[in-house]
Amino acid sequence: VSVQAYARLLGETDVSGLDDESQMLLGRIGSLSKAMGLQARRLSEIDKLLREPPWGPPLSLEEAAEEAIAGVRCRMDASKVEFRVQGSATLPLRAALLHAVLIELFTNAVQAIGIGQPGRIDLSGEWSPEDGMIRVNVVPDRSRLGENKDVDVEGAIALALDN
């Protein structure tokens, strides 16, 4: 809270009497303070999620993904991104935790493609008592790569869940 107040104070301060370099530095300090406040809030949210056991009644990965995709589309321009959910896995996780994980994975994948850019995000998951896996593949639209169409730009992230 104090970091946010500091950033707001810097934003409201009259800096017209300062030289250009000082104005730039104060602007930078203000934007970094704001970013730090947002990151602290996210860490607090993650802490709340991790205080409770991660396990819960089996959830459909497909249903959880649909909710997370809608959430990501509301937060950022992902209208040109095609989301594909493969398989019909059920995962024994708490709903809030699975939702937060999927939101984070999808948000990062959209940012990797480029906000407002076309691409595809594939999600698959599997579960067995020994191990569980959630996998997200990011496939950008190769037509926007120009001369670099042969460059390997696909990425993937996997989240392994341990009992």
PDB file of C-alpha atoms in Angstrom:
ATOM      1  CA  VAL A   1       0.000   0.000   0.000  1.00  0.00           C
ATOM      2  CA  SER A   2       2.781   2.438   0.835  1.00  0.00           C
ATOM      3  CA  VAL A   3       4.480   1.721  -2.497  1.00  0.00           C
ATOM      4  CA  GLN A   4       1.260   2.530  -4.343  1.00  0.00           C
ATOM      5  CA  ALA A   5       0.876   5.762  -2.350  1.00  0.00           C
ATOM      6  CA  TYR A   6       4.477   6.690  -3.184  1.00  0.00           C
ATOM      7  CA  ALA A   7       3.904   6.044  -6.888  1.00  0.00           C
ATOM      8  CA  ARG A   8       0.705   8.101  -6.825  1.00  0.00           C
ATOM      9  CA  LEU A   9       2.493  10.948  -4.998  1.00  0.00           C
ATOM     10  CA  LEU A  10       5.250  10.981  -7.610  1.00  0.00           C
ATOM     11  CA  GLY A  11       2.645  11.026 -10.387  1.00  0.00           C
ATOM     12  CA  GLU A  12       0.854  14.014  -8.853  1.00  0.00           C
ATOM     13  CA  THR A  13       3.990  16.029  -8.098  1.00  0.00           C
ATOM     14  CA  ASP A  14       4.587  19.149 -10.194  1.00  0.00           C
ATOM     15  CA  VAL A  15       7.953  18.509 -11.855  1.00  0.00           C
ATOM     16  CA  SER A  16       7.797  21.376 -14.351  1.00  0.00           C
ATOM     17  CA  GLY A  17      10.620  23.208 -12.523  1.00  0.00           C
ATOM     18  CA  LEU A  18      13.016  20.258 -12.882  1.00  0.00           C
ATOM     19  CA  ASP A  19      15.373  19.589 -15.752  1.00  0.00           C
ATOM     20  CA  ASP A  20      14.530  16.883 -18.309  1.00  0.00           C
ATOM     21  CA  GLU A  21      16.790  14.240 -16.771  1.00  0.00           C
ATOM     22  CA  SER A  22      15.279  14.713 -13.297  1.00  0.00           C
ATOM     23  CA  GLN A  23      11.757  14.522 -14.727  1.00  0.00           C
ATOM     24  CA  MET A  24      12.665  11.313 -16.563  1.00  0.00           C
ATOM     25  CA  LEU A  25      14.179   9.769 -13.420  1.00  0.00           C
ATOM     26  CA  LEU A  26      11.145  10.648 -11.271  1.00  0.00           C
ATOM     27  CA  GLY A  27       8.839   9.230 -13.949  1.00  0.00           C
ATOM     28  CA  ARG A  28      10.882   6.036 -14.027  1.00  0.00           C
ATOM     29  CA  ILE A  29      10.843   5.730 -10.225  1.00  0.00           C
ATOM     30  CA  GLY A  30       7.068   6.212 -10.276  1.00  0.00           C
ATOM     31  CA  SER A  31       6.502   3.551 -12.939  1.00  0.00           C
ATOM     32  CA  LEU A  32       8.836   1.086 -11.184  1.00  0.00           C
ATOM     33  CA  SER A  33       7.032   1.716  -7.882  1.00  0.00           C
ATOM     34  CA  LYS A  34       3.704   1.025  -9.554  1.00  0.00           C
ATOM     35  CA  ALA A  35       5.045  -2.206 -11.114  1.00  0.00           C
ATOM     36  CA  MET A  36       6.482  -3.283  -7.757  1.00  0.00           C
ATOM     37  CA  GLY A  37       3.098  -2.710  -6.101  1.00  0.00           C
ATOM     38  CA  LEU A  38       1.378  -4.878  -8.726  1.00  0.00           C
ATOM     39  CA  GLN A  39       3.951  -7.644  -8.293  1.00  0.00           C
ATOM     40  CA  ALA A  40       3.557  -7.526  -4.504  1.00  0.00           C
ATOM     41  CA  ARG A  41      -0.216  -7.911  -4.926  1.00  0.00           C
ATOM     42  CA  ARG A  42       0.274 -10.907  -7.240  1.00  0.00           C
ATOM     43  CA  LEU A  43       2.665 -12.542  -4.783  1.00  0.00           C
ATOM     44  CA  SER A  44       0.110 -12.044  -2.022  1.00  0.00           C
ATOM     45  CA  GLU A  45      -2.564 -13.723  -4.165  1.00  0.00           C
ATOM     46  CA  ILE A  46      -0.242 -16.645  -4.877  1.00  0.00           C
ATOM     47  CA  ASP A  47       0.560 -16.926  -1.165  1.00  0.00           C
ATOM     48  CA  LYS A  48      -3.161 -17.170  -0.352  1.00  0.00           C
ATOM     49  CA  LEU A  49      -3.601 -19.932  -2.929  1.00  0.00           C
ATOM     50  CA  LEU A  50      -0.643 -21.920  -1.644  1.00  0.00           C
ATOM     51  CA  ARG A  51      -1.633 -21.788   2.027  1.00  0.00           C
ATOM     52  CA  GLU A  52      -4.308 -24.415   1.451  1.00  0.00           C
ATOM     53  CA  PRO A  53      -3.778 -27.945   0.137  1.00  0.00           C
ATOM     54  CA  PRO A  54      -3.742 -27.982  -3.676  1.00  0.00           C
ATOM     55  CA  TRP A  55      -5.918 -31.082  -3.971  1.00  0.00           C
ATOM     56  CA  GLY A  56      -9.661 -31.068  -4.414  1.00  0.00           C
ATOM     57  CA  PRO A  57     -12.452 -32.899  -6.211  1.00  0.00           C
ATOM     58  CA  PRO A  58     -11.658 -33.830  -9.835  1.00  0.00           C
ATOM     59  CA  LEU A  59     -12.147 -30.934 -12.247  1.00  0.00           C
ATOM     60  CA  SER A  60     -12.554 -31.017 -15.992  1.00  0.00           C
ATOM     61  CA  LEU A  61      -9.509 -29.386 -17.572  1.00  0.00           C
ATOM     62  CA  GLU A  62     -11.661 -28.389 -20.542  1.00  0.00           C
ATOM     63  CA  GLU A  63     -14.218 -26.518 -18.386  1.00  0.00           C
ATOM     64  CA  ALA A  64     -11.518 -24.849 -16.305  1.00  0.00           C
ATOM     65  CA  ALA A  65      -9.701 -23.827 -19.494  1.00  0.00           C
ATOM     66  CA  GLU A  66     -12.848 -22.276 -20.994  1.00  0.00           C
ATOM     67  CA  GLU A  67     -13.240 -20.070 -17.911  1.00  0.00           C
ATOM     68  CA  ALA A  68      -9.556 -19.115 -17.961  1.00  0.00           C
ATOM     69  CA  ILE A  69      -9.646 -18.326 -21.697  1.00  0.00           C
ATOM     70  CA  ALA A  70     -12.637 -16.042 -21.153  1.00  0.00           C
ATOM     71  CA  GLY A  71     -10.763 -14.328 -18.320  1.00  0.00           C
ATOM     72  CA  VAL A  72      -7.665 -13.785 -20.454  1.00  0.00           C
ATOM     73  CA  ARG A  73      -9.728 -12.447 -23.364  1.00  0.00           C
ATOM     74  CA  CYS A  74     -11.332  -9.926 -20.971  1.00  0.00           C
ATOM     75  CA  ARG A  75      -7.954  -8.749 -19.645  1.00  0.00           C
ATOM     76  CA  MET A  76      -6.023  -8.429 -22.902  1.00  0.00           C
ATOM     77  CA  ASP A  77      -6.430  -8.423 -26.672  1.00  0.00           C
ATOM     78  CA  ALA A  78      -6.327 -12.118 -27.506  1.00  0.00           C
ATOM     79  CA  SER A  79      -9.067 -11.983 -30.149  1.00  0.00           C
ATOM     80  CA  LYS A  80      -6.753 -13.283 -32.900  1.00  0.00           C
ATOM     81  CA  VAL A  81      -5.425 -16.149 -30.783  1.00  0.00           C
ATOM     82  CA  GLU A  82      -6.949 -19.568 -31.310  1.00  0.00           C
ATOM     83  CA  PHE A  83      -7.112 -21.643 -28.135  1.00  0.00           C
ATOM     84  CA  ARG A  84      -7.285 -25.433 -28.450  1.00  0.00           C
ATOM     85  CA  VAL A  85      -7.963 -27.694 -25.505  1.00  0.00           C
ATOM     86  CA  GLN A  86      -6.994 -31.289 -26.261  1.00  0.00           C
ATOM     87  CA  GLY A  87      -8.272 -34.296 -24.382  1.00  0.00           C
ATOM     88  CA  SER A  88     -10.762 -34.562 -21.581  1.00  0.00           C
ATOM     89  CA  ALA A  89      -8.507 -34.875 -18.545  1.00  0.00           C
ATOM     90  CA  THR A  90      -9.825 -34.425 -15.040  1.00  0.00           C
ATOM     91  CA  LEU A  91      -7.397 -33.069 -12.484  1.00  0.00           C
ATOM     92  CA  PRO A  92      -7.827 -33.452  -8.690  1.00  0.00           C
ATOM     93  CA  LEU A  93      -6.993 -29.815  -7.923  1.00  0.00           C
ATOM     94  CA  ARG A  94      -8.760 -27.034  -6.097  1.00  0.00           C
ATOM     95  CA  ALA A  95     -10.744 -24.949  -8.582  1.00  0.00           C
ATOM     96  CA  ALA A  96      -9.203 -21.621  -7.518  1.00  0.00           C
ATOM     97  CA  LEU A  97      -5.664 -22.972  -7.866  1.00  0.00           C
ATOM     98  CA  LEU A  98      -6.249 -24.545 -11.283  1.00  0.00           C
ATOM     99  CA  HIS A  99      -7.936 -21.367 -12.509  1.00  0.00           C
ATOM    100  CA  ALA A 100      -5.022 -19.193 -11.328  1.00  0.00           C
ATOM    101  CA  VAL A 101      -2.457 -21.513 -12.946  1.00  0.00           C
ATOM    102  CA  LEU A 102      -4.312 -21.543 -16.271  1.00  0.00           C
ATOM    103  CA  ILE A 103      -4.775 -17.751 -16.254  1.00  0.00           C
ATOM    104  CA  GLU A 104      -1.039 -17.309 -15.682  1.00  0.00           C
ATOM    105  CA  LEU A 105      -0.049 -19.831 -18.354  1.00  0.00           C
ATOM    106  CA  PHE A 106      -2.457 -18.380 -20.949  1.00  0.00           C
ATOM    107  CA  THR A 107      -1.481 -14.779 -20.164  1.00  0.00           C
ATOM    108  CA  ASN A 108       2.201 -15.602 -20.616  1.00  0.00           C
ATOM    109  CA  ALA A 109       1.454 -17.513 -23.830  1.00  0.00           C
ATOM    110  CA  VAL A 110      -0.518 -14.582 -25.317  1.00  0.00           C
ATOM    111  CA  GLN A 111       2.332 -12.227 -24.406  1.00  0.00           C
ATOM    112  CA  ALA A 112       4.817 -14.611 -26.067  1.00  0.00           C
ATOM    113  CA  ILE A 113       2.771 -14.543 -29.270  1.00  0.00           C
ATOM    114  CA  GLY A 114       2.305 -10.784 -29.051  1.00  0.00           C
ATOM    115  CA  ILE A 115      -0.770  -8.995 -27.761  1.00  0.00           C
ATOM    116  CA  GLY A 116      -3.213  -8.504 -30.630  1.00  0.00           C
ATOM    117  CA  GLN A 117      -1.221 -10.856 -32.875  1.00  0.00           C
ATOM    118  CA  PRO A 118      -2.535 -14.063 -34.438  1.00  0.00           C
ATOM    119  CA  GLY A 119      -1.362 -17.387 -33.117  1.00  0.00           C
ATOM    120  CA  ARG A 120      -2.462 -20.609 -31.490  1.00  0.00           C
ATOM    121  CA  ILE A 121      -2.270 -21.887 -27.927  1.00  0.00           C
ATOM    122  CA  ASP A 122      -2.689 -25.608 -27.353  1.00  0.00           C
ATOM    123  CA  LEU A 123      -3.518 -26.949 -23.904  1.00  0.00           C
ATOM    124  CA  SER A 124      -3.398 -30.577 -22.916  1.00  0.00           C
ATOM    125  CA  GLY A 125      -3.390 -32.282 -19.568  1.00  0.00           C
ATOM    126  CA  GLU A 126      -3.104 -35.760 -18.240  1.00  0.00           C
ATOM    127  CA  TRP A 127      -3.374 -37.200 -14.791  1.00  0.00           C
ATOM    128  CA  SER A 128      -2.309 -40.411 -13.152  1.00  0.00           C
ATOM    129  CA  PRO A 129      -1.836 -41.140  -9.439  1.00  0.00           C
ATOM    130  CA  GLU A 130       1.947 -41.154  -9.935  1.00  0.00           C
ATOM    131  CA  ASP A 131       2.261 -37.871 -11.789  1.00  0.00           C
ATOM    132  CA  GLY A 132       0.218 -35.186 -13.471  1.00  0.00           C
ATOM    133  CA  MET A 133       1.027 -32.865 -16.307  1.00  0.00           C
ATOM    134  CA  ILE A 134      -0.464 -29.693 -17.748  1.00  0.00           C
ATOM    135  CA  ARG A 135       1.171 -28.683 -21.030  1.00  0.00           C
ATOM    136  CA  VAL A 136       0.731 -25.424 -22.940  1.00  0.00           C
ATOM    137  CA  ASN A 137       2.191 -25.062 -26.439  1.00  0.00           C
ATOM    138  CA  VAL A 138       2.507 -21.635 -28.069  1.00  0.00           C
ATOM    139  CA  VAL A 139       2.431 -21.456 -31.855  1.00  0.00           C
ATOM    140  CA  PRO A 140       2.726 -17.957 -33.344  1.00  0.00           C
ATOM    141  CA  ASP A 141       1.429 -17.129 -36.799  1.00  0.00           C
ATOM    142  CA  ARG A 142       4.413 -17.814 -39.071  1.00  0.00           C
ATOM    143  CA  SER A 143       3.172 -15.431 -41.764  1.00  0.00           C
ATOM    144  CA  ARG A 144       4.158 -12.429 -39.616  1.00  0.00           C
ATOM    145  CA  LEU A 145       7.756 -13.621 -39.249  1.00  0.00           C
ATOM    146  CA  GLY A 146       8.780 -12.352 -42.692  1.00  0.00           C
ATOM    147  CA  GLU A 147      12.142 -13.734 -43.817  1.00  0.00           C
ATOM    148  CA  ASN A 148      12.543 -15.659 -40.543  1.00  0.00           C
ATOM    149  CA  LYS A 149       9.805 -18.231 -41.259  1.00  0.00           C
ATOM    150  CA  ASP A 150      12.202 -21.136 -40.716  1.00  0.00           C
ATOM    151  CA  VAL A 151      13.239 -19.991 -37.240  1.00  0.00           C
ATOM    152  CA  ASP A 152      11.987 -22.195 -34.404  1.00  0.00           C
ATOM    153  CA  VAL A 153       9.627 -19.859 -32.594  1.00  0.00           C
ATOM    154  CA  GLU A 154       7.263 -22.343 -30.989  1.00  0.00           C
ATOM    155  CA  GLY A 155       7.478 -22.731 -27.274  1.00  0.00           C
ATOM    156  CA  ALA A 156       6.005 -24.956 -24.624  1.00  0.00           C
ATOM    157  CA  ILE A 157       5.673 -24.983 -20.897  1.00  0.00           C
ATOM    158  CA  ALA A 158       4.767 -27.960 -18.778  1.00  0.00           C
ATOM    159  CA  LEU A 159       3.633 -27.992 -15.199  1.00  0.00           C
ATOM    160  CA  ALA A 160       4.204 -31.257 -13.363  1.00  0.00           C
ATOM    161  CA  LEU A 161       2.060 -31.837 -10.308  1.00  0.00           C
ATOM    162  CA  ASP A 162       3.483 -33.960  -7.509  1.00  0.00           C
ATOM    163  CA  ASN A 163       1.454 -35.762  -4.870  1.00  0.00           C
TER     164      ASN A 163
END
